[in-house]
Coordinates of C-alpha atoms in Angstrom, one line a residue:
Chain A
M1 CA -0.2 0.1 0.1
S2 CA 2.8 2.7 0.8
D3 CA 4.1 1.7 -2.8
S4 CA 0.6 2.8 -3.6
Q5 CA 0.5 6.2 -1.7
A6 CA 4.1 7.2 -3.3
N7 CA 3.1 6.4 -6.8
T8 CA -0.3 8.6 -6.1
S9 CA 1.7 11.4 -4.4
P10 CA 1.0 15.2 -6.3
D11 CA 4.9 15.0 -7.0
R12 CA 4.3 11.9 -8.8
D13 CA 1.3 13.0 -10.8
A14 CA 2.9 16.3 -11.5
E15 CA 5.8 14.6 -12.9
R16 CA 3.7 12.4 -14.8
A17 CA 1.1 14.9 -16.3
A18 CA 4.3 16.8 -17.5
R19 CA 5.5 13.4 -19.4
Y20 CA 2.1 13.1 -20.8
A21 CA 2.0 16.8 -21.8
A22 CA 5.4 16.8 -23.2
L23 CA 4.5 13.8 -25.5
E24 CA 1.1 15.6 -26.4
A25 CA 3.4 18.8 -27.4
E26 CA 4.8 16.6 -30.3
A27 CA 1.0 16.9 -32.0
P28 CA 0.5 19.1 -35.0
R29 CA -1.9 21.9 -34.4
L30 CA -4.3 23.4 -36.5
S31 CA -5.8 27.2 -35.9
K32 CA -9.9 27.0 -35.6
E33 CA -10.8 28.1 -39.1
E34 CA -8.1 25.9 -40.6
Y35 CA -9.7 23.3 -38.6
Q36 CA -12.8 23.8 -40.1
S37 CA -12.2 23.7 -43.6
R38 CA -10.6 20.4 -42.8
S39 CA -13.2 19.2 -40.9
R40 CA -15.5 20.2 -44.1
R41 CA -13.1 18.3 -46.3
S42 CA -12.8 15.3 -44.2
F43 CA -16.9 15.0 -43.7
L44 CA -17.4 14.7 -48.0
F45 CA -14.9 12.1 -47.8
G46 CA -15.6 10.4 -45.3
G47 CA -19.4 10.5 -46.5
A48 CA -17.6 9.2 -50.1
A49 CA -15.8 6.2 -48.6
A50 CA -19.0 5.3 -46.4
A51 CA -21.3 5.7 -49.4
A52 CA -18.5 3.3 -51.4
G53 CA -18.4 0.7 -49.2
A54 CA -22.2 0.3 -48.8
F55 CA -22.4 0.2 -52.2
G56 CA -19.4 -2.4 -52.4
F57 CA -21.3 -4.5 -50.2
R58 CA -24.4 -4.6 -52.2
W59 CA -22.5 -5.0 -55.2
I60 CA -20.6 -8.4 -54.0
Q61 CA -24.7 -9.1 -53.3
T62 CA -26.1 -8.8 -56.9
R63 CA -23.2 -10.6 -58.6
P64 CA -24.0 -13.2 -60.9
E65 CA -23.8 -16.5 -58.8
S66 CA -21.2 -19.3 -59.6
N67 CA -22.0 -22.2 -58.0
R68 CA -24.6 -20.9 -55.8
I69 CA -22.3 -18.1 -54.2
P70 CA -21.3 -14.3 -55.7
D71 CA -19.1 -14.8 -58.3
V72 CA -16.2 -12.7 -56.4
L73 CA -16.6 -14.6 -53.6
R74 CA -16.1 -18.0 -55.5
A75 CA -12.9 -16.2 -56.6
G76 CA -12.0 -15.6 -53.3
H77 CA -12.3 -19.3 -52.2
E78 CA -10.1 -20.3 -55.9
T79 CA -7.6 -17.6 -54.9
N80 CA -7.2 -19.0 -51.2
E81 CA -7.0 -22.5 -53.0
A82 CA -4.1 -21.4 -55.5
L83 CA -2.6 -19.7 -52.2
W84 CA -2.4 -22.7 -50.3
R85 CA -1.8 -24.9 -52.8
T86 CA 1.3 -23.0 -53.3
L87 CA 2.1 -23.1 -49.5
K88 CA 1.2 -26.1 -48.8
R89 CA 4.3 -28.5 -47.4
D90 CA 4.7 -32.3 -48.3
G91 CA 4.7 -34.8 -45.7
T92 CA 2.5 -32.6 -43.3
N93 CA 0.1 -34.7 -41.4
A94 CA -2.7 -33.8 -39.2
P95 CA -2.4 -34.5 -35.4
T96 CA -3.1 -38.0 -34.7
F97 CA -4.3 -38.9 -31.1
A98 CA -4.4 -42.2 -28.7
R99 CA -7.1 -44.6 -30.2
S100 CA -8.6 -44.7 -26.8
A101 CA -9.6 -40.9 -27.1
S102 CA -12.0 -41.8 -30.3
S103 CA -15.8 -43.1 -30.3
F104 CA -18.3 -43.3 -32.8
P105 CA -19.6 -40.3 -34.6
R106 CA -22.7 -39.2 -35.0
V107 CA -24.5 -40.0 -38.5
N108 CA -24.3 -37.0 -40.4
G109 CA -25.2 -37.6 -44.2
R110 CA -27.8 -40.0 -45.8
R111 CA -27.2 -38.9 -49.4
G112 CA -26.7 -42.0 -51.7
L113 CA -27.3 -44.0 -49.2
S114 CA -31.2 -44.3 -49.0
E115 CA -31.6 -47.9 -49.5
E116 CA -29.8 -50.3 -48.0
I117 CA -27.3 -52.4 -50.2
D118 CA -26.5 -56.4 -50.3
L119 CA -22.6 -55.8 -49.1
D120 CA -21.8 -59.0 -50.8
A121 CA -23.6 -58.1 -53.9
W122 CA -21.4 -55.0 -54.3
E123 CA -18.5 -53.9 -56.6
L124 CA -16.2 -50.9 -56.8
R125 CA -15.9 -49.6 -60.7
V126 CA -12.6 -47.7 -61.4
E127 CA -12.7 -45.7 -64.5
G128 CA -10.0 -44.4 -66.5
P129 CA -9.8 -40.6 -68.2
D130 CA -12.4 -41.1 -70.9
G131 CA -14.8 -43.0 -68.5
E132 CA -13.6 -46.4 -69.7
L133 CA -13.7 -49.1 -67.5
L134 CA -10.5 -50.3 -65.7
G135 CA -11.2 -52.7 -63.3
T136 CA -14.0 -53.7 -61.0
H137 CA -13.1 -54.9 -57.0
V138 CA -14.7 -56.7 -54.3
L139 CA -13.9 -55.6 -51.1
D140 CA -11.3 -58.3 -50.5
D141 CA -9.1 -56.8 -53.1
I142 CA -8.9 -54.0 -51.1
R143 CA -8.3 -55.9 -47.9
A144 CA -5.8 -57.5 -49.6
L145 CA -3.7 -54.0 -49.4
P146 CA -1.9 -53.2 -46.6
F147 CA -4.1 -52.3 -43.4
H148 CA -3.5 -49.0 -41.8
E149 CA -5.2 -47.7 -38.9
M150 CA -5.4 -43.6 -37.8
T151 CA -7.1 -42.4 -35.0
I152 CA -8.0 -38.6 -36.2
E153 CA -10.1 -35.7 -36.2
H154 CA -13.1 -35.8 -38.3
K155 CA -14.5 -32.4 -39.2
C156 CA -17.4 -31.1 -40.7
V157 CA -18.2 -27.8 -42.3
E158 CA -20.7 -27.2 -39.7
G159 CA -18.2 -26.9 -37.2
W160 CA -18.1 -29.6 -35.3
S161 CA -15.5 -32.1 -35.0
H162 CA -15.3 -35.9 -33.4
I163 CA -11.9 -38.1 -32.7
V164 CA -12.7 -41.2 -35.0
T165 CA -10.4 -44.2 -35.3
W166 CA -10.4 -45.6 -39.3
G167 CA -9.2 -49.0 -40.5
G168 CA -8.5 -49.4 -44.3
A169 CA -5.9 -49.2 -47.2
R170 CA -4.6 -46.3 -48.3
F171 CA -5.8 -44.8 -51.2
S172 CA -2.4 -44.3 -52.7
D173 CA -1.4 -48.0 -52.4
F174 CA -4.8 -48.5 -54.2
A175 CA -3.8 -46.1 -56.9
D176 CA -0.7 -47.8 -57.5
L177 CA -2.3 -50.7 -58.9
Y178 CA -3.6 -48.5 -61.5
L179 CA -0.5 -46.9 -62.8
D180 CA 0.6 -48.8 -65.5
D181 CA -3.1 -48.8 -67.2
L182 CA -2.9 -44.9 -66.7
G183 CA 0.5 -44.8 -68.9
G184 CA 2.6 -44.7 -65.9
E185 CA 1.5 -41.2 -64.3
L186 CA -1.7 -40.7 -62.5
P187 CA -4.1 -38.0 -63.9
R188 CA -4.8 -34.5 -62.0
F189 CA -7.9 -35.5 -60.4
V190 CA -10.2 -38.0 -58.7
S191 CA -13.6 -38.6 -58.8
A192 CA -15.8 -40.7 -56.4
M193 CA -19.6 -40.9 -56.5
T194 CA -21.9 -43.8 -55.0
P195 CA -23.8 -46.5 -56.5
D196 CA -26.9 -44.7 -57.5
E197 CA -24.8 -41.6 -58.6
E198 CA -26.9 -39.6 -56.3
Y199 CA -23.5 -38.1 -54.0
F200 CA -20.5 -37.2 -55.6
V201 CA -17.0 -35.8 -55.0
G202 CA -14.1 -34.4 -57.0
L203 CA -10.7 -33.9 -55.4
D204 CA -7.4 -33.2 -56.4
I205 CA -4.3 -36.0 -57.2
E206 CA -2.2 -34.4 -54.7
S207 CA -4.9 -34.8 -51.8
M208 CA -5.5 -38.3 -52.4
M209 CA -2.2 -39.3 -52.6
H210 CA -1.7 -38.2 -49.2
E211 CA -0.4 -41.0 -46.8
Q212 CA -4.0 -39.8 -44.6
M213 CA -6.3 -40.4 -47.1
F214 CA -7.9 -44.1 -46.8
L215 CA -10.3 -46.2 -48.5
A216 CA -11.8 -47.3 -45.3
Y217 CA -13.9 -50.1 -44.1
E218 CA -13.6 -50.3 -40.5
L219 CA -14.9 -47.5 -38.1
Q220 CA -13.5 -48.1 -34.4
G221 CA -11.8 -51.7 -35.2
E222 CA -15.1 -52.7 -36.9
A223 CA -17.1 -53.1 -40.0
L224 CA -18.3 -50.1 -41.4
T225 CA -22.2 -49.8 -40.8
Q226 CA -24.4 -48.6 -43.6
D227 CA -24.9 -45.5 -42.4
H228 CA -21.4 -44.8 -41.9
G229 CA -20.7 -46.2 -45.3
A230 CA -20.3 -49.7 -45.6
P231 CA -18.6 -51.3 -47.1
L232 CA -16.1 -48.8 -48.4
R233 CA -15.8 -45.1 -47.8
L234 CA -12.9 -42.4 -47.6
A235 CA -11.6 -41.2 -44.7
S236 CA -9.3 -38.3 -43.8
P237 CA -8.3 -35.6 -41.4
N238 CA -7.2 -33.4 -44.1
K239 CA -10.8 -32.8 -46.1
Y240 CA -14.3 -32.1 -44.3
G241 CA -16.5 -34.4 -44.3
I242 CA -18.6 -33.4 -47.3
K243 CA -15.6 -34.3 -49.6
L244 CA -15.3 -37.9 -47.8
L245 CA -17.5 -39.8 -49.8
K246 CA -19.8 -43.2 -48.2
R247 CA -20.6 -46.5 -49.8
I248 CA -18.3 -45.4 -52.8
G249 CA -19.5 -46.8 -56.0
T250 CA -17.4 -45.2 -59.1
I251 CA -13.7 -44.2 -58.7
R252 CA -12.6 -42.1 -62.0
F253 CA -9.6 -40.8 -62.8
T254 CA -9.4 -37.9 -64.8
N255 CA -7.7 -35.1 -65.9
E256 CA -11.0 -32.3 -65.7
Q257 CA -11.7 -31.1 -62.1
P258 CA -14.8 -32.9 -61.8
T259 CA -17.9 -31.5 -60.1
D260 CA -18.3 -32.0 -56.3
F261 CA -22.0 -32.2 -54.6
W262 CA -21.3 -29.4 -52.3
F263 CA -19.8 -27.3 -54.5
E264 CA -22.6 -27.1 -57.1
R265 CA -24.4 -25.9 -53.6
G266 CA -22.2 -23.1 -52.7
Y267 CA -19.1 -24.9 -51.1
D268 CA -15.2 -24.6 -51.8
W269 CA -14.6 -27.4 -54.0
Y270 CA -11.0 -28.0 -52.8
S271 CA -11.8 -27.6 -49.0
D272 CA -8.5 -28.5 -47.7
L273 CA -7.8 -28.2 -44.2
Chain B
M1 CA -16.7 26.6 -24.2
G2 CA -13.9 29.2 -25.2
S3 CA -14.5 32.0 -27.6
P4 CA -13.2 30.8 -30.8
S5 CA -9.6 32.8 -30.6
N6 CA -9.4 30.6 -27.3
Q7 CA -9.6 27.6 -29.3
I8 CA -6.8 25.4 -31.0
A9 CA -7.0 21.9 -33.2
V10 CA -4.6 19.6 -32.2
L11 CA -3.6 16.4 -33.9
K12 CA -5.0 12.8 -32.4
H13 CA -5.4 10.4 -35.1
R14 CA -3.1 10.0 -38.0
R15 CA -4.4 9.3 -41.0
F16 CA -3.2 5.8 -41.0
S17 CA -5.1 5.2 -37.7
R18 CA -8.4 6.9 -39.4
W19 CA -8.8 4.6 -42.5
M20 CA -7.7 1.5 -40.9
H21 CA -10.0 2.3 -38.1
W22 CA -13.2 3.1 -40.5
I23 CA -12.0 -0.2 -42.6
N24 CA -12.2 -2.3 -39.8
F25 CA -15.5 -1.4 -39.0
P26 CA -17.0 -2.9 -41.5
V27 CA -15.0 -5.9 -42.5
L28 CA -15.4 -6.8 -38.5
T29 CA -18.6 -6.6 -38.7
I30 CA -18.8 -8.7 -41.9
M31 CA -16.9 -11.1 -40.1
I32 CA -19.1 -11.5 -37.1
W33 CA -22.0 -11.6 -39.7
S34 CA -20.5 -14.2 -41.8
G35 CA -18.8 -15.9 -38.9
L36 CA -22.3 -16.2 -37.0
R37 CA -23.4 -18.0 -40.2
I38 CA -21.1 -20.9 -39.9
Y39 CA -21.8 -20.8 -35.9
W40 CA -25.1 -21.3 -36.2
A41 CA -24.7 -24.6 -39.1
D42 CA -23.6 -26.5 -35.9
V43 CA -25.8 -28.1 -33.8
R44 CA -27.7 -25.3 -31.6
D45 CA -25.7 -22.7 -30.5
P46 CA -22.6 -25.3 -29.6
F47 CA -21.1 -22.5 -27.3
G48 CA -24.4 -21.8 -25.3
F49 CA -24.3 -22.6 -21.7
G50 CA -26.3 -25.6 -21.1
V51 CA -26.0 -27.9 -23.8
G52 CA -24.8 -31.9 -23.3
L53 CA -24.0 -30.2 -19.5
V54 CA -27.4 -30.4 -18.3
G55 CA -29.1 -31.6 -21.5
W56 CA -31.0 -28.6 -21.9
H57 CA -30.4 -25.1 -23.0
W58 CA -30.7 -22.0 -20.7
F59 CA -28.9 -19.7 -22.2
D60 CA -28.4 -18.7 -25.9
F61 CA -25.8 -16.7 -27.1
F62 CA -28.3 -15.4 -29.8
P63 CA -31.6 -15.6 -29.4
D64 CA -33.7 -16.7 -32.5
S65 CA -35.4 -14.0 -33.4
I66 CA -31.8 -12.2 -34.0
N67 CA -30.8 -15.4 -35.9
D68 CA -33.7 -15.2 -37.9
R69 CA -33.5 -11.1 -38.2
L70 CA -29.8 -11.3 -39.5
G71 CA -30.4 -14.6 -41.8
L72 CA -27.8 -16.2 -40.0
R73 CA -30.0 -19.4 -40.6
A74 CA -28.9 -22.0 -43.4
R75 CA -26.6 -19.8 -44.8
L76 CA -23.1 -22.1 -43.9
A77 CA -21.5 -22.1 -47.4
K78 CA -22.2 -18.1 -48.2
G79 CA -21.1 -17.5 -44.6
M80 CA -17.9 -19.1 -45.3
A81 CA -17.3 -17.6 -48.7
W82 CA -17.8 -14.4 -47.0
H83 CA -15.6 -15.3 -43.9
F84 CA -12.5 -16.3 -45.9
T85 CA -12.7 -14.1 -48.3
F86 CA -13.1 -10.8 -45.9
G87 CA -10.6 -12.4 -43.4
W88 CA -7.7 -11.2 -45.4
L89 CA -9.1 -7.9 -45.5
F90 CA -9.6 -8.3 -41.5
T91 CA -5.8 -9.7 -41.6
I92 CA -4.3 -7.5 -43.8
N93 CA -5.4 -4.1 -42.0
G94 CA -4.5 -5.6 -38.7
I95 CA -1.0 -6.0 -39.8
L96 CA -0.8 -2.8 -41.6
Y97 CA -2.1 -0.9 -38.2
A98 CA 0.6 -2.8 -36.4
L99 CA 3.2 -1.8 -38.6
F100 CA 2.3 1.7 -38.8
T101 CA 1.9 2.1 -34.9
W102 CA 5.2 1.0 -34.3
R103 CA 6.8 3.1 -37.1
S104 CA 5.3 6.3 -35.9
R105 CA 5.7 5.7 -32.3
E106 CA 2.0 6.0 -31.7
W107 CA 2.1 3.1 -29.8
R108 CA 3.8 5.5 -26.8
H109 CA 0.0 6.7 -26.7
L110 CA -1.5 3.7 -26.9
L111 CA 0.3 0.9 -24.9
P112 CA -0.2 0.5 -21.3
D113 CA 2.4 2.3 -19.0
R114 CA 3.1 0.7 -15.3
H115 CA 0.3 3.2 -14.1
S116 CA -2.1 2.4 -16.4
F117 CA -3.7 -0.8 -14.2
R118 CA -4.1 1.5 -11.1
D119 CA -5.2 4.4 -13.7
A120 CA -7.9 2.2 -15.3
I121 CA -9.4 1.3 -11.6
S122 CA -9.7 5.3 -10.6
V123 CA -10.7 6.1 -14.5
T124 CA -13.6 3.4 -13.9
K125 CA -14.4 4.7 -10.6
H126 CA -14.8 8.1 -11.9
D127 CA -17.1 6.8 -15.2
L128 CA -19.3 4.9 -12.7
M129 CA -19.7 6.7 -9.4
F130 CA -21.0 9.9 -11.4
W131 CA -22.3 11.1 -8.0
A132 CA -19.2 11.2 -6.2
R133 CA -16.7 12.3 -9.3
K134 CA -15.0 15.0 -6.8
S135 CA -13.6 12.2 -4.8
N136 CA -12.9 10.1 -7.6
P137 CA -10.8 12.6 -9.7
M138 CA -9.1 11.1 -12.7
P139 CA -5.7 10.4 -12.5
P140 CA -3.1 12.1 -15.1
Q141 CA -3.3 11.2 -18.7
G142 CA -1.8 11.7 -21.9
R143 CA -4.0 11.5 -25.1
Y144 CA -5.5 8.2 -23.6
N145 CA -6.4 7.6 -20.0
G146 CA -5.5 4.4 -18.4
A147 CA -8.7 2.5 -18.8
Q148 CA -8.4 3.1 -22.7
R149 CA -4.8 2.5 -22.9
L150 CA -5.4 -1.1 -21.4
S151 CA -8.5 -1.8 -23.0
Y152 CA -7.5 -0.4 -26.7
S153 CA -4.4 -2.3 -26.2
F154 CA -6.2 -5.6 -25.1
I155 CA -8.5 -5.3 -27.9
L156 CA -5.8 -5.2 -30.6
F157 CA -4.0 -7.9 -28.9
L158 CA -7.3 -9.8 -29.1
G159 CA -7.3 -9.1 -32.6
G160 CA -4.3 -10.8 -33.4
I161 CA -5.3 -13.8 -31.4
E162 CA -8.2 -13.9 -33.3
V163 CA -6.9 -13.8 -36.7
L164 CA -4.4 -16.7 -35.2
T165 CA -7.0 -18.7 -34.2
G166 CA -8.7 -18.1 -37.3
F167 CA -5.7 -19.6 -39.1
A168 CA -5.6 -22.8 -36.6
I169 CA -9.0 -24.0 -37.4
Y170 CA -9.2 -23.2 -41.2
K171 CA -6.0 -24.8 -41.6
P172 CA -5.7 -27.4 -39.2
T173 CA -3.1 -29.9 -41.0
Q174 CA -1.4 -27.0 -42.8
A175 CA -1.0 -24.9 -40.0
N176 CA -1.6 -27.8 -37.0
F177 CA 1.2 -25.4 -35.1
L178 CA -1.1 -22.7 -34.6
T179 CA -3.7 -25.3 -33.7
T180 CA -1.5 -27.1 -31.2
L181 CA -0.6 -23.8 -29.8
F182 CA -4.3 -23.2 -29.0
G183 CA -4.8 -26.5 -27.5
G184 CA -6.2 -28.4 -30.4
Y185 CA -9.2 -27.6 -33.1
E186 CA -12.0 -27.6 -30.1
W187 CA -9.9 -25.1 -27.9
A188 CA -8.9 -22.8 -30.9
R189 CA -12.8 -22.7 -32.3
G190 CA -13.8 -22.0 -28.6
I191 CA -11.5 -18.8 -28.2
H192 CA -11.8 -17.9 -31.7
F193 CA -15.7 -17.5 -30.2
S194 CA -14.9 -15.9 -27.3
I195 CA -13.1 -13.3 -28.7
T196 CA -15.9 -12.4 -30.7
I197 CA -18.2 -12.2 -27.8
I198 CA -15.7 -9.7 -26.2
F199 CA -15.7 -7.8 -29.5
L200 CA -19.1 -7.2 -29.5
V201 CA -19.2 -6.4 -25.7
F202 CA -16.2 -3.9 -26.6
F203 CA -18.1 -2.4 -29.1
V204 CA -21.4 -1.3 -26.8
V205 CA -18.8 -0.2 -24.3
H206 CA -17.0 1.7 -27.0
I207 CA -20.3 3.4 -28.1
V208 CA -21.2 4.4 -25.1
Q209 CA -18.0 5.7 -24.4
V210 CA -17.7 7.3 -27.2
F211 CA -21.4 8.9 -26.9
F212 CA -20.8 10.2 -23.2
A213 CA -16.9 11.8 -24.6
G214 CA -18.5 14.0 -26.8
W215 CA -18.9 15.5 -30.3
R216 CA -15.3 17.1 -30.9
N217 CA -14.1 13.9 -29.9
F218 CA -16.1 11.9 -32.2
L219 CA -14.9 14.5 -34.9
S220 CA -11.6 13.8 -34.4
M221 CA -11.7 10.1 -35.8
I222 CA -13.1 11.5 -39.0
T223 CA -11.0 14.7 -39.7
G224 CA -8.1 13.7 -37.3
Y225 CA -7.7 16.7 -35.3
E226 CA -9.6 17.5 -31.9
L227 CA -10.8 20.8 -30.9
V228 CA -9.8 21.9 -27.6
D229 CA -10.0 25.1 -25.4
I230 CA -7.6 27.2 -24.3
D231 CA -7.3 28.4 -21.0
P232 CA -5.8 31.6 -20.9
T233 CA -4.1 31.6 -17.7
L234 CA -2.3 28.7 -18.9
G235 CA -0.9 30.3 -21.9
D236 CA -0.4 27.4 -24.6
E237 CA -1.1 24.8 -22.0
I238 CA -4.1 23.0 -23.0
S239 CA -6.8 21.8 -20.6
Q240 CA -9.3 18.8 -21.4
T241 CA -12.6 19.6 -23.4
D242 CA -15.9 19.7 -22.4
D243 CA -17.0 18.3 -18.6
D244 CA -13.6 17.2 -17.9
A245 CA -12.5 20.7 -18.0
E246 CA -15.2 21.4 -15.8
G247 CA -14.3 18.9 -13.3
S248 CA -10.7 20.2 -13.7
D249 CA -11.9 23.6 -12.9
D250 CA -13.4 22.9 -9.9
T251 CA -10.9 20.3 -8.4
T252 CA -8.6 22.2 -6.3
D253 CA -4.7 21.4 -5.5
E254 CA -5.9 20.2 -2.3
E255 CA -8.3 17.8 -3.3
L256 CA -6.3 16.3 -5.7
T257 CA -3.8 15.9 -2.2
H258 CA -6.3 13.8 -0.7
V259 CA -6.6 10.9 -3.2

């Protein structure tokens, strides 16, 4: 308390006031007349700037839409994509967690899953850039690839996240099976869709070849249930869930940027995390 | 009020401060508006109190009427598009402001000094206990008092944290060092949202204070200069304006010693 007394003593206060005043004395000054003409200019300019801002806001809102959002905001998404693709460092992985931290997530999307399918009759079609059939697979073909498990944070565009354990094959191991058929070089994009083609996603090949992009057939150590995408789905911590197709029916390698269900409904095509 | 010849205008807010202040206002408004469109895409009010805790909802940050009026429901895609585009403007504006404040040495007016915390308490007493202002005089101050130095600096600091937590949840893999720094994705998201609430509280207090600080003070954020009265007995020295001037007139030296 004595310290506080000392600091608020009149001498200290006067000394501080003088110091503050000295700092303030550096500030430029104007006569009242100069100030008044300056104020008029500032007001005119400020009013014009405010009007320009309001006009700009309206302008954005009334731009033609590009896949359900104003084209300038779509350009914003595309600029961000170009920027983050440039900044992207190879080998950057999303954090992983202890398996015990994971649990079953909610079921959040049922598009393309409207009816239960016969898992034994299921087949995965693989198509090349011209839509030609390159091969078909049963689940045992995928099981024959090296098995991996990852406990990661599954993230939704809606904002929630959930720590889950996925088991399955790396997409990169699967894609390697088709390297020769595709002329030794993978096309730039992958398109995946449900058997009924109601839900479809498009992804860039770099994201697909990331070691944390799985063709998953297990969730929490158990076979996928139908509402989580049985028998085979995409799983990754590096894309929002809207990109992680459940119940894959067809995988197509392509050089044209494939369309995407939620991209057509206003979302960012890249949706990379 | 002095006669015209007894008034002089003193530079208070430099050009960069004014530009960036007024750019920040609509940009931050757009960020909060679009951010709430994202917030409301999740299950009902994820950070409202009571969810999951007691199984029912006893507090909404934003009641339904507000959400409906502002068009915040079912607008997630547009919310993200606005947020991730205008986030850059908010970020760049903030970085430029920090650079200019540093280069122009304006930070000397703005950053708290070792008296600011105690000053802030005195200022708060002075402001809130309006019936007993004489026994709660304002401490000495420069352009900003201790409460202003603390709150402005704090809100600017939070602006920086808001940007960093924003990137932490925008790119939790590519910028995973940031996500980890803030305690993970969910924590970063919670901090990001909490700061938004602090921004809104700051905004309300700021508007009230600007209202009470008077028209001349408000004008200085537009013109840059604040008109002040010159006390003829003090030569070139400048006394405080408006009610503070009246306050200091009848606060004698003797009273000051009784602090």
